[in-house]
Amino acid sequence: MILTNYDEESLLIAFSKNFNINNIDSKQNLWRLYAKSVISSAQFLNTFNSAEEFDTFVNKYNDNKLELITLLQSKIYGLGFALACNFLKDLGYKDYSKPDVHIKDIFLAFDLCSNDEYSVFNSVAEMSAIVNDSAFNIDRLFWLICSGKLYLDDVNIGRHKEEFIERVMDKLDSNNMEMEQVQPTININDINSDNDNNIIMLGTTKCSKFKNNYKYDYARITLNDKITETFFGSDGKDKKVIDVIIKYDKTKDALIIEKIV
């Protein structure tokens, strides 16, 4: 066992017998820091009597994974957030992904996270729940796209991160897909129309935007002498209905009638 035969200093000496180590006496020597990390890792794992006990320990944090990651960082020297995630992922815990630079670049490009590892980790977990697949598989998928290296195989297909981002952006833009939801309340005072009818609109609707390009939504508006409901995508029973095109006005944060069809 490592702890039986080595401490930080003796492990460093063992390294020096097999590798050419410069400035070995420096406290910032990378081999010294590595030896310190190895010893602290062994000390932490030695607190568990079996793999089953370690598994039980990890599973206690299924509802608070960030707490487990923080705990590992405090127990193992030099283990940052991303490496702590990677440690668990590579041990077979599929609910963990490594928020490395590749995944961060992709998720930032699509505004799925902020520029920090915690946000990236949570965003992968959210995607995992949406697509009903493991965070591990999502991690491997994006790693393949970005690194070009097939997992566990000596095959390289080339890096395609920038191409992937560009192609998805083009697809989203062409389809005008919803990247951010805005749901302003329709206010009669904010409606601008040349129509002389008494149009009363109640409730809310959704308007979508991708970056700064707002899309047009279609609505079905009821006309009546009284305040009535507004139907979207429904003619409604016993009510006169017209088609209008509505547009989101950023200055008013409201929907306006652009044209009566």
PDB file of C-alpha atoms in Angstrom:
ATOM      1  CA  MET A   1       0.000   0.000   0.000  1.00  0.00           C
ATOM      2  CA  ILE A   2       1.128   3.537  -0.756  1.00  0.00           C
ATOM      3  CA  LEU A   3       0.637   4.780   2.802  1.00  0.00           C
ATOM      4  CA  THR A   4       2.574   1.838   4.219  1.00  0.00           C
ATOM      5  CA  ASN A   5       5.628   2.457   2.053  1.00  0.00           C
ATOM      6  CA  TYR A   6       5.606   6.168   1.346  1.00  0.00           C
ATOM      7  CA  ASP A   7       4.980   9.629   2.632  1.00  0.00           C
ATOM      8  CA  GLU A   8       5.146  12.786   0.549  1.00  0.00           C
ATOM      9  CA  GLU A   9       8.949  13.078   0.712  1.00  0.00           C
ATOM     10  CA  SER A  10       9.808   9.420   0.114  1.00  0.00           C
ATOM     11  CA  LEU A  11       7.375   9.254  -2.807  1.00  0.00           C
ATOM     12  CA  LEU A  12       9.078  12.272  -4.356  1.00  0.00           C
ATOM     13  CA  ILE A  13      12.456  10.537  -4.007  1.00  0.00           C
ATOM     14  CA  ALA A  14      11.014   7.444  -5.683  1.00  0.00           C
ATOM     15  CA  PHE A  15       9.834   9.612  -8.556  1.00  0.00           C
ATOM     16  CA  SER A  16      13.297  11.146  -8.894  1.00  0.00           C
ATOM     17  CA  LYS A  17      14.835   7.697  -9.383  1.00  0.00           C
ATOM     18  CA  ASN A  18      12.674   7.115 -12.439  1.00  0.00           C
ATOM     19  CA  PHE A  19      12.300  10.610 -13.874  1.00  0.00           C
ATOM     20  CA  ASN A  20      14.588  13.586 -14.402  1.00  0.00           C
ATOM     21  CA  ILE A  21      13.335  16.126 -11.853  1.00  0.00           C
ATOM     22  CA  ASN A  22      14.779  19.634 -11.740  1.00  0.00           C
ATOM     23  CA  ASN A  23      14.637  21.887  -8.656  1.00  0.00           C
ATOM     24  CA  ILE A  24      13.489  18.995  -6.518  1.00  0.00           C
ATOM     25  CA  ASP A  25      13.948  20.991  -3.307  1.00  0.00           C
ATOM     26  CA  SER A  26      11.532  23.707  -4.402  1.00  0.00           C
ATOM     27  CA  LYS A  27       8.209  23.675  -2.571  1.00  0.00           C
ATOM     28  CA  GLN A  28       6.532  24.563  -5.870  1.00  0.00           C
ATOM     29  CA  ASN A  29       8.109  21.692  -7.775  1.00  0.00           C
ATOM     30  CA  LEU A  30       5.316  20.013  -9.735  1.00  0.00           C
ATOM     31  CA  TRP A  31       6.526  16.528  -8.858  1.00  0.00           C
ATOM     32  CA  ARG A  32       6.457  17.465  -5.174  1.00  0.00           C
ATOM     33  CA  LEU A  33       2.921  18.802  -5.523  1.00  0.00           C
ATOM     34  CA  TYR A  34       1.942  15.650  -7.371  1.00  0.00           C
ATOM     35  CA  ALA A  35       3.380  13.472  -4.595  1.00  0.00           C
ATOM     36  CA  LYS A  36       1.412  15.497  -2.059  1.00  0.00           C
ATOM     37  CA  SER A  37      -1.759  14.952  -4.072  1.00  0.00           C
ATOM     38  CA  VAL A  38      -1.137  11.194  -4.344  1.00  0.00           C
ATOM     39  CA  ILE A  39      -0.608  10.839  -0.593  1.00  0.00           C
ATOM     40  CA  SER A  40      -3.683  12.900   0.328  1.00  0.00           C
ATOM     41  CA  SER A  41      -5.774  10.872  -2.151  1.00  0.00           C
ATOM     42  CA  ALA A  42      -4.588   7.630  -0.580  1.00  0.00           C
ATOM     43  CA  GLN A  43      -5.308   8.950   2.919  1.00  0.00           C
ATOM     44  CA  PHE A  44      -8.855   9.881   1.928  1.00  0.00           C
ATOM     45  CA  LEU A  45      -9.613   6.575   0.204  1.00  0.00           C
ATOM     46  CA  ASN A  46      -8.094   4.691   3.139  1.00  0.00           C
ATOM     47  CA  THR A  47     -10.946   5.920   5.341  1.00  0.00           C
ATOM     48  CA  PHE A  48     -13.259   3.484   3.512  1.00  0.00           C
ATOM     49  CA  ASN A  49     -13.126  -0.231   4.257  1.00  0.00           C
ATOM     50  CA  SER A  50     -14.412  -1.334   0.861  1.00  0.00           C
ATOM     51  CA  ALA A  51     -15.547  -0.150  -2.554  1.00  0.00           C
ATOM     52  CA  GLU A  52     -19.127  -0.749  -1.430  1.00  0.00           C
ATOM     53  CA  GLU A  53     -18.652   1.595   1.515  1.00  0.00           C
ATOM     54  CA  PHE A  54     -17.259   4.276  -0.788  1.00  0.00           C
ATOM     55  CA  ASP A  55     -20.205   3.777  -3.147  1.00  0.00           C
ATOM     56  CA  THR A  56     -22.645   4.220  -0.266  1.00  0.00           C
ATOM     57  CA  PHE A  57     -20.804   7.393   0.721  1.00  0.00           C
ATOM     58  CA  VAL A  58     -21.038   8.868  -2.790  1.00  0.00           C
ATOM     59  CA  ASN A  59     -24.705   7.961  -3.200  1.00  0.00           C
ATOM     60  CA  LYS A  60     -25.592   9.865  -0.026  1.00  0.00           C
ATOM     61  CA  TYR A  61     -24.969  13.016  -2.042  1.00  0.00           C
ATOM     62  CA  ASN A  62     -27.234  12.173  -4.974  1.00  0.00           C
ATOM     63  CA  ASP A  63     -29.432  15.142  -4.112  1.00  0.00           C
ATOM     64  CA  ASN A  64     -26.525  17.472  -3.398  1.00  0.00           C
ATOM     65  CA  LYS A  65     -23.710  16.666  -5.780  1.00  0.00           C
ATOM     66  CA  LEU A  66     -22.032  20.035  -5.396  1.00  0.00           C
ATOM     67  CA  GLU A  67     -21.545  19.355  -1.683  1.00  0.00           C
ATOM     68  CA  LEU A  68     -19.743  16.095  -2.470  1.00  0.00           C
ATOM     69  CA  ILE A  69     -17.508  17.805  -5.020  1.00  0.00           C
ATOM     70  CA  THR A  70     -16.622  20.506  -2.504  1.00  0.00           C
ATOM     71  CA  LEU A  71     -15.855  17.850   0.108  1.00  0.00           C
ATOM     72  CA  LEU A  72     -13.488  16.031  -2.261  1.00  0.00           C
ATOM     73  CA  GLN A  73     -11.705  19.295  -2.977  1.00  0.00           C
ATOM     74  CA  SER A  74     -11.103  19.788   0.734  1.00  0.00           C
ATOM     75  CA  LYS A  75      -9.827  16.239   1.272  1.00  0.00           C
ATOM     76  CA  ILE A  76      -7.526  15.790  -1.729  1.00  0.00           C
ATOM     77  CA  TYR A  77      -4.713  18.268  -2.249  1.00  0.00           C
ATOM     78  CA  GLY A  78      -4.686  20.004  -5.617  1.00  0.00           C
ATOM     79  CA  LEU A  79      -8.061  18.648  -6.665  1.00  0.00           C
ATOM     80  CA  GLY A  80     -10.014  21.477  -8.245  1.00  0.00           C
ATOM     81  CA  PHE A  81     -13.701  21.473  -9.075  1.00  0.00           C
ATOM     82  CA  ALA A  82     -13.323  20.075 -12.594  1.00  0.00           C
ATOM     83  CA  LEU A  83     -10.890  17.344 -11.518  1.00  0.00           C
ATOM     84  CA  ALA A  84     -13.151  16.340  -8.621  1.00  0.00           C
ATOM     85  CA  CYS A  85     -15.991  15.913 -11.119  1.00  0.00           C
ATOM     86  CA  ASN A  86     -13.704  13.968 -13.427  1.00  0.00           C
ATOM     87  CA  PHE A  87     -12.569  11.742 -10.556  1.00  0.00           C
ATOM     88  CA  LEU A  88     -16.162  10.679  -9.871  1.00  0.00           C
ATOM     89  CA  LYS A  89     -17.061  10.416 -13.558  1.00  0.00           C
ATOM     90  CA  ASP A  90     -14.138   8.119 -14.311  1.00  0.00           C
ATOM     91  CA  LEU A  91     -15.015   5.933 -11.337  1.00  0.00           C
ATOM     92  CA  GLY A  92     -18.301   5.198 -13.073  1.00  0.00           C
ATOM     93  CA  TYR A  93     -20.680   7.708 -11.480  1.00  0.00           C
ATOM     94  CA  LYS A  94     -22.629   8.683 -14.583  1.00  0.00           C
ATOM     95  CA  ASP A  95     -24.432  11.641 -13.049  1.00  0.00           C
ATOM     96  CA  TYR A  96     -21.161  13.576 -13.046  1.00  0.00           C
ATOM     97  CA  SER A  97     -19.569  15.418 -15.950  1.00  0.00           C
ATOM     98  CA  LYS A  98     -16.298  17.287 -16.145  1.00  0.00           C
ATOM     99  CA  PRO A  99     -16.945  20.991 -16.811  1.00  0.00           C
ATOM    100  CA  ASP A 100     -13.829  21.402 -18.919  1.00  0.00           C
ATOM    101  CA  VAL A 101     -13.021  24.080 -21.474  1.00  0.00           C
ATOM    102  CA  HIS A 102     -14.682  22.201 -24.348  1.00  0.00           C
ATOM    103  CA  ILE A 103     -18.098  21.853 -22.746  1.00  0.00           C
ATOM    104  CA  LYS A 104     -17.850  25.377 -21.366  1.00  0.00           C
ATOM    105  CA  ASP A 105     -17.161  26.808 -24.842  1.00  0.00           C
ATOM    106  CA  ILE A 106     -20.158  25.021 -26.367  1.00  0.00           C
ATOM    107  CA  PHE A 107     -22.604  25.841 -23.582  1.00  0.00           C
ATOM    108  CA  LEU A 108     -21.491  29.480 -23.477  1.00  0.00           C
ATOM    109  CA  ALA A 109     -21.934  29.757 -27.245  1.00  0.00           C
ATOM    110  CA  PHE A 110     -25.593  28.800 -26.848  1.00  0.00           C
ATOM    111  CA  ASP A 111     -26.161  30.863 -23.681  1.00  0.00           C
ATOM    112  CA  LEU A 112     -26.835  27.715 -21.659  1.00  0.00           C
ATOM    113  CA  CYS A 113     -24.584  28.671 -18.752  1.00  0.00           C
ATOM    114  CA  SER A 114     -22.475  31.420 -17.266  1.00  0.00           C
ATOM    115  CA  ASN A 115     -18.698  31.417 -17.393  1.00  0.00           C
ATOM    116  CA  ASP A 116     -17.957  29.303 -14.331  1.00  0.00           C
ATOM    117  CA  GLU A 117     -17.556  25.597 -13.640  1.00  0.00           C
ATOM    118  CA  TYR A 118     -20.514  25.369 -11.250  1.00  0.00           C
ATOM    119  CA  SER A 119     -22.882  26.742 -13.877  1.00  0.00           C
ATOM    120  CA  VAL A 120     -21.514  24.413 -16.565  1.00  0.00           C
ATOM    121  CA  PHE A 121     -21.906  21.389 -14.286  1.00  0.00           C
ATOM    122  CA  ASN A 122     -25.503  22.327 -13.453  1.00  0.00           C
ATOM    123  CA  SER A 123     -26.333  22.980 -17.112  1.00  0.00           C
ATOM    124  CA  VAL A 124     -25.111  19.528 -18.143  1.00  0.00           C
ATOM    125  CA  ALA A 125     -27.212  18.027 -15.341  1.00  0.00           C
ATOM    126  CA  GLU A 126     -30.247  19.964 -16.596  1.00  0.00           C
ATOM    127  CA  MET A 127     -29.646  18.766 -20.159  1.00  0.00           C
ATOM    128  CA  SER A 128     -29.290  15.232 -18.833  1.00  0.00           C
ATOM    129  CA  ALA A 129     -32.752  15.431 -17.278  1.00  0.00           C
ATOM    130  CA  ILE A 130     -34.299  16.916 -20.423  1.00  0.00           C
ATOM    131  CA  VAL A 131     -32.919  14.332 -22.859  1.00  0.00           C
ATOM    132  CA  ASN A 132     -33.224  11.469 -20.355  1.00  0.00           C
ATOM    133  CA  ASP A 133     -29.598  10.415 -20.688  1.00  0.00           C
ATOM    134  CA  SER A 134     -26.624  10.437 -18.348  1.00  0.00           C
ATOM    135  CA  ALA A 135     -24.376  13.428 -17.755  1.00  0.00           C
ATOM    136  CA  PHE A 136     -21.516  11.051 -18.549  1.00  0.00           C
ATOM    137  CA  ASN A 137     -22.834  10.383 -22.066  1.00  0.00           C
ATOM    138  CA  ILE A 138     -23.365  14.085 -22.698  1.00  0.00           C
ATOM    139  CA  ASP A 139     -19.816  14.725 -21.503  1.00  0.00           C
ATOM    140  CA  ARG A 140     -18.432  12.031 -23.840  1.00  0.00           C
ATOM    141  CA  LEU A 141     -20.454  13.301 -26.805  1.00  0.00           C
ATOM    142  CA  PHE A 142     -19.156  16.852 -26.574  1.00  0.00           C
ATOM    143  CA  TRP A 143     -15.651  15.613 -25.777  1.00  0.00           C
ATOM    144  CA  LEU A 144     -15.693  13.585 -29.006  1.00  0.00           C
ATOM    145  CA  ILE A 145     -16.870  16.578 -31.036  1.00  0.00           C
ATOM    146  CA  CYS A 146     -14.266  18.892 -29.540  1.00  0.00           C
ATOM    147  CA  SER A 147     -11.247  16.604 -29.208  1.00  0.00           C
ATOM    148  CA  GLY A 148     -11.910  14.242 -32.092  1.00  0.00           C
ATOM    149  CA  LYS A 149     -10.861  11.298 -29.950  1.00  0.00           C
ATOM    150  CA  LEU A 150     -13.152   8.302 -29.718  1.00  0.00           C
ATOM    151  CA  TYR A 151     -13.627   7.172 -26.116  1.00  0.00           C
ATOM    152  CA  LEU A 152     -11.454   4.128 -25.267  1.00  0.00           C
ATOM    153  CA  ASP A 153     -10.384   3.735 -28.914  1.00  0.00           C
ATOM    154  CA  ASP A 154      -7.208   4.855 -30.640  1.00  0.00           C
ATOM    155  CA  VAL A 155      -9.127   6.707 -33.345  1.00  0.00           C
ATOM    156  CA  ASN A 156      -9.026  10.419 -34.087  1.00  0.00           C
ATOM    157  CA  ILE A 157     -11.645  12.042 -36.328  1.00  0.00           C
ATOM    158  CA  GLY A 158     -10.324  15.584 -35.919  1.00  0.00           C
ATOM    159  CA  ARG A 159     -11.571  18.507 -33.866  1.00  0.00           C
ATOM    160  CA  HIS A 160     -14.926  19.984 -34.842  1.00  0.00           C
ATOM    161  CA  LYS A 161     -15.886  22.326 -31.990  1.00  0.00           C
ATOM    162  CA  GLU A 162     -16.038  25.536 -34.026  1.00  0.00           C
ATOM    163  CA  GLU A 163     -17.782  23.786 -36.918  1.00  0.00           C
ATOM    164  CA  PHE A 164     -20.347  22.257 -34.544  1.00  0.00           C
ATOM    165  CA  ILE A 165     -21.132  25.600 -32.912  1.00  0.00           C
ATOM    166  CA  GLU A 166     -21.456  27.320 -36.289  1.00  0.00           C
ATOM    167  CA  ARG A 167     -23.713  24.650 -37.775  1.00  0.00           C
ATOM    168  CA  VAL A 168     -26.011  24.551 -34.748  1.00  0.00           C
ATOM    169  CA  MET A 169     -26.177  28.355 -34.679  1.00  0.00           C
ATOM    170  CA  ASP A 170     -27.164  28.394 -38.348  1.00  0.00           C
ATOM    171  CA  LYS A 171     -29.794  25.723 -37.748  1.00  0.00           C
ATOM    172  CA  LEU A 172     -31.277  27.554 -34.791  1.00  0.00           C
ATOM    173  CA  ASP A 173     -31.286  30.847 -36.635  1.00  0.00           C
ATOM    174  CA  SER A 174     -32.882  29.409 -39.768  1.00  0.00           C
ATOM    175  CA  ASN A 175     -35.605  27.686 -37.780  1.00  0.00           C
ATOM    176  CA  ASN A 176     -36.025  30.701 -35.510  1.00  0.00           C
ATOM    177  CA  MET A 177     -36.012  28.368 -32.534  1.00  0.00           C
ATOM    178  CA  GLU A 178     -36.625  29.647 -29.050  1.00  0.00           C
ATOM    179  CA  MET A 179     -33.406  30.297 -27.140  1.00  0.00           C
ATOM    180  CA  GLU A 180     -34.969  32.664 -24.611  1.00  0.00           C
ATOM    181  CA  GLN A 181     -38.556  33.009 -23.545  1.00  0.00           C
ATOM    182  CA  VAL A 182     -40.186  36.351 -22.881  1.00  0.00           C
ATOM    183  CA  GLN A 183     -43.790  36.382 -21.772  1.00  0.00           C
ATOM    184  CA  PRO A 184     -45.036  39.959 -21.524  1.00  0.00           C
ATOM    185  CA  THR A 185     -48.598  40.693 -20.447  1.00  0.00           C
ATOM    186  CA  ILE A 186     -50.692  42.139 -23.250  1.00  0.00           C
ATOM    187  CA  ASN A 187     -51.996  45.542 -22.203  1.00  0.00           C
ATOM    188  CA  ILE A 188     -54.768  47.262 -24.166  1.00  0.00           C
ATOM    189  CA  ASN A 189     -52.945  50.588 -23.751  1.00  0.00           C
ATOM    190  CA  ASP A 190     -49.866  49.179 -25.444  1.00  0.00           C
ATOM    191  CA  ILE A 191     -51.726  47.903 -28.498  1.00  0.00           C
ATOM    192  CA  ASN A 192     -51.214  49.896 -31.677  1.00  0.00           C
ATOM    193  CA  SER A 193     -53.717  49.251 -34.480  1.00  0.00           C
ATOM    194  CA  ASP A 194     -55.498  51.121 -37.260  1.00  0.00           C
ATOM    195  CA  ASN A 195     -58.518  48.886 -36.848  1.00  0.00           C
ATOM    196  CA  ASP A 196     -61.642  50.704 -35.655  1.00  0.00           C
ATOM    197  CA  ASN A 197     -63.099  47.695 -33.875  1.00  0.00           C
ATOM    198  CA  ASN A 198     -63.107  47.584 -30.122  1.00  0.00           C
ATOM    199  CA  ILE A 199     -60.358  44.998 -29.568  1.00  0.00           C
ATOM    200  CA  ILE A 200     -59.884  43.990 -25.970  1.00  0.00           C
ATOM    201  CA  MET A 201     -57.037  41.572 -25.239  1.00  0.00           C
ATOM    202  CA  LEU A 202     -56.596  39.759 -21.964  1.00  0.00           C
ATOM    203  CA  GLY A 203     -54.028  37.327 -20.630  1.00  0.00           C
ATOM    204  CA  THR A 204     -50.533  36.575 -21.823  1.00  0.00           C
ATOM    205  CA  THR A 205     -48.806  35.058 -24.783  1.00  0.00           C
ATOM    206  CA  LYS A 206     -45.282  34.021 -25.646  1.00  0.00           C
ATOM    207  CA  CYS A 207     -42.904  35.766 -27.957  1.00  0.00           C
ATOM    208  CA  SER A 208     -39.532  34.289 -28.773  1.00  0.00           C
ATOM    209  CA  LYS A 209     -36.151  35.695 -29.567  1.00  0.00           C
ATOM    210  CA  PHE A 210     -32.848  34.320 -30.738  1.00  0.00           C
ATOM    211  CA  LYS A 211     -30.129  36.790 -29.906  1.00  0.00           C
ATOM    212  CA  ASN A 212     -31.580  40.133 -31.075  1.00  0.00           C
ATOM    213  CA  ASN A 213     -33.880  38.790 -33.778  1.00  0.00           C
ATOM    214  CA  TYR A 214     -37.483  38.679 -32.639  1.00  0.00           C
ATOM    215  CA  LYS A 215     -39.859  36.371 -34.425  1.00  0.00           C
ATOM    216  CA  TYR A 216     -43.462  37.035 -35.324  1.00  0.00           C
ATOM    217  CA  ASP A 217     -46.197  35.093 -33.603  1.00  0.00           C
ATOM    218  CA  TYR A 218     -49.702  34.644 -34.914  1.00  0.00           C
ATOM    219  CA  ALA A 219     -52.727  35.151 -32.710  1.00  0.00           C
ATOM    220  CA  ARG A 220     -56.466  34.742 -32.966  1.00  0.00           C
ATOM    221  CA  ILE A 221     -58.187  37.832 -31.558  1.00  0.00           C
ATOM    222  CA  THR A 222     -61.887  37.894 -30.628  1.00  0.00           C
ATOM    223  CA  LEU A 223     -64.014  40.891 -31.486  1.00  0.00           C
ATOM    224  CA  ASN A 224     -66.976  41.754 -29.343  1.00  0.00           C
ATOM    225  CA  ASP A 225     -68.715  44.726 -27.820  1.00  0.00           C
ATOM    226  CA  LYS A 226     -67.676  43.433 -24.430  1.00  0.00           C
ATOM    227  CA  ILE A 227     -64.378  42.427 -22.888  1.00  0.00           C
ATOM    228  CA  THR A 228     -63.846  38.870 -24.017  1.00  0.00           C
ATOM    229  CA  GLU A 229     -61.160  36.274 -23.921  1.00  0.00           C
ATOM    230  CA  THR A 230     -58.321  36.184 -26.395  1.00  0.00           C
ATOM    231  CA  PHE A 231     -57.850  32.884 -28.207  1.00  0.00           C
ATOM    232  CA  PHE A 232     -54.494  31.785 -29.511  1.00  0.00           C
ATOM    233  CA  GLY A 233     -54.651  29.035 -32.087  1.00  0.00           C
ATOM    234  CA  SER A 234     -58.394  28.565 -31.541  1.00  0.00           C
ATOM    235  CA  ASP A 235     -61.419  30.064 -33.269  1.00  0.00           C
ATOM    236  CA  GLY A 236     -63.530  29.856 -30.151  1.00  0.00           C
ATOM    237  CA  LYS A 237     -67.238  29.111 -30.189  1.00  0.00           C
ATOM    238  CA  ASP A 238     -69.897  31.682 -31.173  1.00  0.00           C
ATOM    239  CA  LYS A 239     -67.370  34.509 -31.384  1.00  0.00           C
ATOM    240  CA  LYS A 240     -66.263  36.570 -34.325  1.00  0.00           C
ATOM    241  CA  VAL A 241     -62.595  35.958 -34.999  1.00  0.00           C
ATOM    242  CA  ILE A 242     -59.978  37.724 -37.112  1.00  0.00           C
ATOM    243  CA  ASP A 243     -56.338  37.001 -37.811  1.00  0.00           C
ATOM    244  CA  VAL A 244     -53.653  39.468 -36.836  1.00  0.00           C
ATOM    245  CA  ILE A 245     -49.885  39.511 -36.862  1.00  0.00           C
ATOM    246  CA  ILE A 246     -48.369  40.619 -33.590  1.00  0.00           C
ATOM    247  CA  LYS A 247     -44.844  41.772 -32.942  1.00  0.00           C
ATOM    248  CA  TYR A 248     -42.842  42.173 -29.757  1.00  0.00           C
ATOM    249  CA  ASP A 249     -41.916  45.803 -29.091  1.00  0.00           C
ATOM    250  CA  LYS A 250     -38.712  45.895 -27.033  1.00  0.00           C
ATOM    251  CA  THR A 251     -39.173  49.549 -26.054  1.00  0.00           C
ATOM    252  CA  LYS A 252     -42.605  48.854 -24.558  1.00  0.00           C
ATOM    253  CA  ASP A 253     -41.916  45.286 -23.442  1.00  0.00           C
ATOM    254  CA  ALA A 254     -45.291  44.420 -24.930  1.00  0.00           C
ATOM    255  CA  LEU A 255     -46.908  42.928 -27.994  1.00  0.00           C
ATOM    256  CA  ILE A 256     -48.345  45.258 -30.615  1.00  0.00           C
ATOM    257  CA  ILE A 257     -50.678  44.498 -33.504  1.00  0.00           C
ATOM    258  CA  GLU A 258     -48.649  45.040 -36.640  1.00  0.00           C
ATOM    259  CA  LYS A 259     -51.193  44.059 -39.262  1.00  0.00           C
ATOM    260  CA  ILE A 260     -54.770  42.869 -39.575  1.00  0.00           C
ATOM    261  CA  VAL A 261     -54.748  39.966 -42.025  1.00  0.00           C
TER     262      VAL A 261
END
